[in-house]
Amino acid sequence: MQLRYSFRVYPSAGQLTALARAFGCARVVFNDALRVREEARAAGLPFITSAELSKRLTAVKKTPERAWLGEVSAVILQQSLRDLVTAYRNFFDGLKGKRPRMGAPRFKSKRDNRQSIRFTANAAWRITSGGKLRLPKIGDLKVKWSRTLPSAPTTVTVVKDAVGRYFASFVVETDASEVLPETTPEIGIDLGLGHFAVLSDGTKVDSPRFLRRAEKRLKKAQRALSRKEKGSRNRDKARVKVARAHAQVADARREFHHQLSTRIIRENQAVAVEDLAVKGLARTRLAKSVHDAGWSAFVSMLEYKAARYGRTFVKIGRFEPTSQVCSVCGVKDGPKPLNVREWTCGACGTVLDRDVNAAVNVAKAAGLAVSACRAQVRRALVPAPRSEAGTHPKRPTQPVWEQAGIPGL
C-alpha cells in the first residue's frame, strides 16, 4: 500500500522566493486550464482533453506573456494539470453516485490557506547524503527528519500551510514486512461525545475536547483580528496568530488520533466501528462538539493502519440499533433519549451501561467473537415473591469473607 510521510522543512530566504514563484506558476497554470474548459463549455464546444491542455501549456510558455513559466520546473506545471483532471473526475463521479458529491473545480487564489507543488520521479529530485531535499530550480531544503522512510519515495509534495510553515510530504510503497503477529482480542468501538471511544471490553477513553479548551485563546485572537484594518500589515500578523492557534488545536487532535488508533490496532486482531452520519450530526446543535471529536479522521486512521499491519477492520451500517438491543439476551426494547446512560433490560433484568452495551453490539454485528460477559453489566436485584416473603426463620449469617473461604481480618 502507499503511505504518506510529512516532515517539516526550513527554506532559506532565497528558497522562499523560489517556492513562492513555483506556487504562483502552478496556480496560474491550473486557473488557465480551468478557464479554457469553462469557456469551451459555455460556448457549447467539446470537452477539452488533458492532452490538448498539455499541448497548449507547451505553446503558451513560448509566448512573451507567459515566458516566466519557464523559470520553474516543468514537472510541477504538468502535475498542476493532473490536479485539475482529478478535480473534474471527482466532480463527475459524485454526480454519478460513485463517490460522495463535491463541488465543481474552482479557481485558486494566492490568498488560499494552502499552497502546494508536487514533484514526481522524472523531476530528478533526490535526498542528498547530508539529509537535505534537493529540488530542481529551488535548491537544497533543510528537512527535520523525525523518522526514517520505510522505502524510497516516489513523489514529494511541498506544502505551505496558513501559518506559513513548510512541509515535505513523501509517498512511499510498503510491503508485508510490517504485518504484526496475530493476537486474540477482538473489539467493537462506540464513538461518542461524553467519552471519545468506548471499547467492548469496558475501556472508556475520555474526550480531550481540544477546541473547547482552546476557545478562550481563540476568542481573544479572533477578536483582535476583527479590530485590525483590512489590508494592513497588522491584520496580516493577527491573521497568522489566529491560524497558529487553530493549527495547534488540529495538531494536538491529530496526535491524539494517531496514538489511540495505533494502540488499538496493535493490541487487537479485529476492530469494528459504526458508520456514523457525521454530516448529519454536524447540522445539529452538537456541531462544534462533533467537529472537535474528529470521528471521520480517527476511523480513517484505523482503517489504513489495519490494512498496513494485517488486522481486520469492519464497519457496520449506521442504522444498526446498537443502543436499543440488550447485548446479553438480544431483546430490542426501543430507542432511548441521550440522557439515559444506564438502563435495565426488561427481559433478563441486566443493568447495562449504554456505551459499553453499544460497543458490544457493534462487535457482534460485525461478526466478531465478543462475549457480552466482557461488558460492564450486572444483574439487577429481583424482589422475592409475595408468598415467600418472611416465611423463613432468620438464621445467623456468616460474613462474606468467611463464606468465600477467606479468613476474617
PDB file of N, CA, C and O in Angstrom, residues 294-324:
ATOM      1  N   GLY A 294     -13.648  14.774  15.734  1.00  0.00           N
ATOM      2  CA  GLY A 294     -12.909  14.286  14.569  1.00  0.00           C
ATOM      3  C   GLY A 294     -13.058  12.793  14.353  1.00  0.00           C
ATOM      4  O   GLY A 294     -12.071  12.086  14.143  1.00  0.00           O
ATOM      5  N   TRP A 295     -14.296  12.282  14.383  1.00  0.00           N
ATOM      6  CA  TRP A 295     -14.518  10.841  14.247  1.00  0.00           C
ATOM      7  C   TRP A 295     -14.058  10.315  12.891  1.00  0.00           C
ATOM      8  O   TRP A 295     -13.462   9.238  12.811  1.00  0.00           O
ATOM      9  N   SER A 296     -14.339  11.044  11.823  1.00  0.00           N
ATOM     10  CA  SER A 296     -14.009  10.551  10.485  1.00  0.00           C
ATOM     11  C   SER A 296     -12.510  10.342  10.326  1.00  0.00           C
ATOM     12  O   SER A 296     -12.058   9.328   9.767  1.00  0.00           O
ATOM     13  N   ALA A 297     -11.709  11.288  10.805  1.00  0.00           N
ATOM     14  CA  ALA A 297     -10.256  11.145  10.704  1.00  0.00           C
ATOM     15  C   ALA A 297      -9.770   9.948  11.512  1.00  0.00           C
ATOM     16  O   ALA A 297      -8.889   9.201  11.073  1.00  0.00           O
ATOM     17  N   PHE A 298     -10.349   9.742  12.687  1.00  0.00           N
ATOM     18  CA  PHE A 298      -9.939   8.621  13.525  1.00  0.00           C
ATOM     19  C   PHE A 298     -10.288   7.285  12.871  1.00  0.00           C
ATOM     20  O   PHE A 298      -9.468   6.356  12.861  1.00  0.00           O
ATOM     21  N   VAL A 299     -11.483   7.168  12.309  1.00  0.00           N
ATOM     22  CA  VAL A 299     -11.885   5.924  11.649  1.00  0.00           C
ATOM     23  C   VAL A 299     -11.012   5.665  10.424  1.00  0.00           C
ATOM     24  O   VAL A 299     -10.638   4.517  10.145  1.00  0.00           O
ATOM     25  N   SER A 300     -10.652   6.713   9.691  1.00  0.00           N
ATOM     26  CA  SER A 300      -9.768   6.539   8.534  1.00  0.00           C
ATOM     27  C   SER A 300      -8.401   6.020   8.963  1.00  0.00           C
ATOM     28  O   SER A 300      -7.807   5.168   8.287  1.00  0.00           O
ATOM     29  N   MET A 301      -7.899   6.522  10.093  1.00  0.00           N
ATOM     30  CA  MET A 301      -6.618   6.018  10.601  1.00  0.00           C
ATOM     31  C   MET A 301      -6.715   4.556  10.981  1.00  0.00           C
ATOM     32  O   MET A 301      -5.809   3.758  10.689  1.00  0.00           O
ATOM     33  N   LEU A 302      -7.800   4.170  11.636  1.00  0.00           N
ATOM     34  CA  LEU A 302      -7.981   2.765  11.987  1.00  0.00           C
ATOM     35  C   LEU A 302      -8.010   1.886  10.745  1.00  0.00           C
ATOM     36  O   LEU A 302      -7.419   0.791  10.718  1.00  0.00           O
ATOM     37  N   GLU A 303      -8.660   2.373   9.707  1.00  0.00           N
ATOM     38  CA  GLU A 303      -8.813   1.556   8.504  1.00  0.00           C
ATOM     39  C   GLU A 303      -7.488   1.317   7.801  1.00  0.00           C
ATOM     40  O   GLU A 303      -7.144   0.180   7.458  1.00  0.00           O
ATOM     41  N   TYR A 304      -6.704   2.386   7.600  1.00  0.00           N
ATOM     42  CA  TYR A 304      -5.462   2.178   6.857  1.00  0.00           C
ATOM     43  C   TYR A 304      -4.397   1.505   7.720  1.00  0.00           C
ATOM     44  O   TYR A 304      -3.561   0.741   7.205  1.00  0.00           O
ATOM     45  N   LYS A 305      -4.416   1.709   9.023  1.00  0.00           N
ATOM     46  CA  LYS A 305      -3.449   1.023   9.877  1.00  0.00           C
ATOM     47  C   LYS A 305      -3.777  -0.458   9.999  1.00  0.00           C
ATOM     48  O   LYS A 305      -2.874  -1.296  10.112  1.00  0.00           O
ATOM     49  N   ALA A 306      -5.063  -0.807   9.989  1.00  0.00           N
ATOM     50  CA  ALA A 306      -5.429  -2.219   9.987  1.00  0.00           C
ATOM     51  C   ALA A 306      -4.957  -2.907   8.722  1.00  0.00           C
ATOM     52  O   ALA A 306      -4.443  -4.041   8.761  1.00  0.00           O
ATOM     53  N   ALA A 307      -5.101  -2.238   7.581  1.00  0.00           N
ATOM     54  CA  ALA A 307      -4.608  -2.819   6.330  1.00  0.00           C
ATOM     55  C   ALA A 307      -3.086  -2.904   6.310  1.00  0.00           C
ATOM     56  O   ALA A 307      -2.508  -3.849   5.756  1.00  0.00           O
ATOM     57  N   ARG A 308      -2.434  -1.945   6.942  1.00  0.00           N
ATOM     58  CA  ARG A 308      -0.971  -1.931   6.934  1.00  0.00           C
ATOM     59  C   ARG A 308      -0.386  -3.022   7.818  1.00  0.00           C
ATOM     60  O   ARG A 308       0.597  -3.671   7.450  1.00  0.00           O
ATOM     61  N   TYR A 309      -0.982  -3.257   8.987  1.00  0.00           N
ATOM     62  CA  TYR A 309      -0.417  -4.189   9.953  1.00  0.00           C
ATOM     63  C   TYR A 309      -1.107  -5.555   9.950  1.00  0.00           C
ATOM     64  O   TYR A 309      -0.898  -6.353  10.862  1.00  0.00           O
ATOM     65  N   GLY A 310      -1.932  -5.833   8.963  1.00  0.00           N
ATOM     66  CA  GLY A 310      -2.527  -7.154   8.842  1.00  0.00           C
ATOM     67  C   GLY A 310      -3.649  -7.429   9.816  1.00  0.00           C
ATOM     68  O   GLY A 310      -3.878  -8.580  10.194  1.00  0.00           O
ATOM     69  N   ARG A 311      -4.378  -6.399  10.227  1.00  0.00           N
ATOM     70  CA  ARG A 311      -5.513  -6.573  11.118  1.00  0.00           C
ATOM     71  C   ARG A 311      -6.820  -6.554  10.317  1.00  0.00           C
ATOM     72  O   ARG A 311      -6.854  -6.150   9.159  1.00  0.00           O
ATOM     73  N   THR A 312      -7.908  -6.960  10.972  1.00  0.00           N
ATOM     74  CA  THR A 312      -9.234  -6.965  10.352  1.00  0.00           C
ATOM     75  C   THR A 312      -9.998  -5.734  10.802  1.00  0.00           C
ATOM     76  O   THR A 312     -10.096  -5.471  12.005  1.00  0.00           O
ATOM     77  N   PHE A 313     -10.530  -5.001   9.840  1.00  0.00           N
ATOM     78  CA  PHE A 313     -11.311  -3.802  10.133  1.00  0.00           C
ATOM     79  C   PHE A 313     -12.687  -3.958   9.497  1.00  0.00           C
ATOM     80  O   PHE A 313     -12.809  -4.265   8.308  1.00  0.00           O
ATOM     81  N   VAL A 314     -13.734  -3.767  10.302  1.00  0.00           N
ATOM     82  CA  VAL A 314     -15.117  -3.918   9.842  1.00  0.00           C
ATOM     83  C   VAL A 314     -15.889  -2.666  10.223  1.00  0.00           C
ATOM     84  O   VAL A 314     -15.769  -2.176  11.353  1.00  0.00           O
ATOM     85  N   LYS A 315     -16.666  -2.162   9.280  1.00  0.00           N
ATOM     86  CA  LYS A 315     -17.531  -1.006   9.531  1.00  0.00           C
ATOM     87  C   LYS A 315     -18.975  -1.445   9.310  1.00  0.00           C
ATOM     88  O   LYS A 315     -19.355  -1.847   8.209  1.00  0.00           O
ATOM     89  N   ILE A 316     -19.776  -1.363  10.364  1.00  0.00           N
ATOM     90  CA  ILE A 316     -21.173  -1.786  10.266  1.00  0.00           C
ATOM     91  C   ILE A 316     -22.034  -0.611   9.831  1.00  0.00           C
ATOM     92  O   ILE A 316     -21.614   0.547   9.868  1.00  0.00           O
ATOM     93  N   GLY A 317     -23.274  -0.904   9.447  1.00  0.00           N
ATOM     94  CA  GLY A 317     -24.198   0.119   8.975  1.00  0.00           C
ATOM     95  C   GLY A 317     -24.615   1.071  10.077  1.00  0.00           C
ATOM     96  O   GLY A 317     -24.685   0.702  11.263  1.00  0.00           O
ATOM     97  N   ARG A 318     -24.917   2.289   9.689  1.00  0.00           N
ATOM     98  CA  ARG A 318     -25.289   3.313  10.665  1.00  0.00           C
ATOM     99  C   ARG A 318     -26.688   3.114  11.228  1.00  0.00           C
ATOM    100  O   ARG A 318     -27.051   3.741  12.224  1.00  0.00           O
ATOM    101  N   PHE A 319     -27.499   2.263  10.598  1.00  0.00           N
ATOM    102  CA  PHE A 319     -28.862   2.036  11.070  1.00  0.00           C
ATOM    103  C   PHE A 319     -28.963   0.809  11.974  1.00  0.00           C
ATOM    104  O   PHE A 319     -30.057   0.374  12.300  1.00  0.00           O
ATOM    105  N   GLU A 320     -27.830   0.259  12.372  1.00  0.00           N
ATOM    106  CA  GLU A 320     -27.853  -0.871  13.288  1.00  0.00           C
ATOM    107  C   GLU A 320     -28.278  -0.382  14.677  1.00  0.00           C
ATOM    108  O   GLU A 320     -27.690   0.550  15.218  1.00  0.00           O
ATOM    109  N   PRO A 321     -29.313  -0.995  15.299  1.00  0.00           N
ATOM    110  CA  PRO A 321     -29.821  -0.495  16.593  1.00  0.00           C
ATOM    111  C   PRO A 321     -28.928  -0.932  17.760  1.00  0.00           C
ATOM    112  O   PRO A 321     -29.334  -1.703  18.623  1.00  0.00           O
ATOM    113  N   THR A 322     -27.728  -0.432  17.805  1.00  0.00           N
ATOM    114  CA  THR A 322     -26.783  -0.871  18.835  1.00  0.00           C
ATOM    115  C   THR A 322     -27.173  -0.407  20.227  1.00  0.00           C
ATOM    116  O   THR A 322     -26.822  -1.055  21.217  1.00  0.00           O
ATOM    117  N   SER A 323     -27.882   0.722  20.332  1.00  0.00           N
ATOM    118  CA  SER A 323     -28.274   1.246  21.643  1.00  0.00           C
ATOM    119  C   SER A 323     -29.651   0.780  22.085  1.00  0.00           C
ATOM    120  O   SER A 323     -30.110   1.168  23.156  1.00  0.00           O
ATOM    121  N   GLN A 324     -30.307  -0.024  21.270  1.00  0.00           N
ATOM    122  CA  GLN A 324     -31.662  -0.468  21.590  1.00  0.00           C
ATOM    123  C   GLN A 324     -31.751  -1.951  21.932  1.00  0.00           C
ATOM    124  O   GLN A 324     -32.791  -2.420  22.382  1.00  0.00           O
TER     125      GLN A 324
END
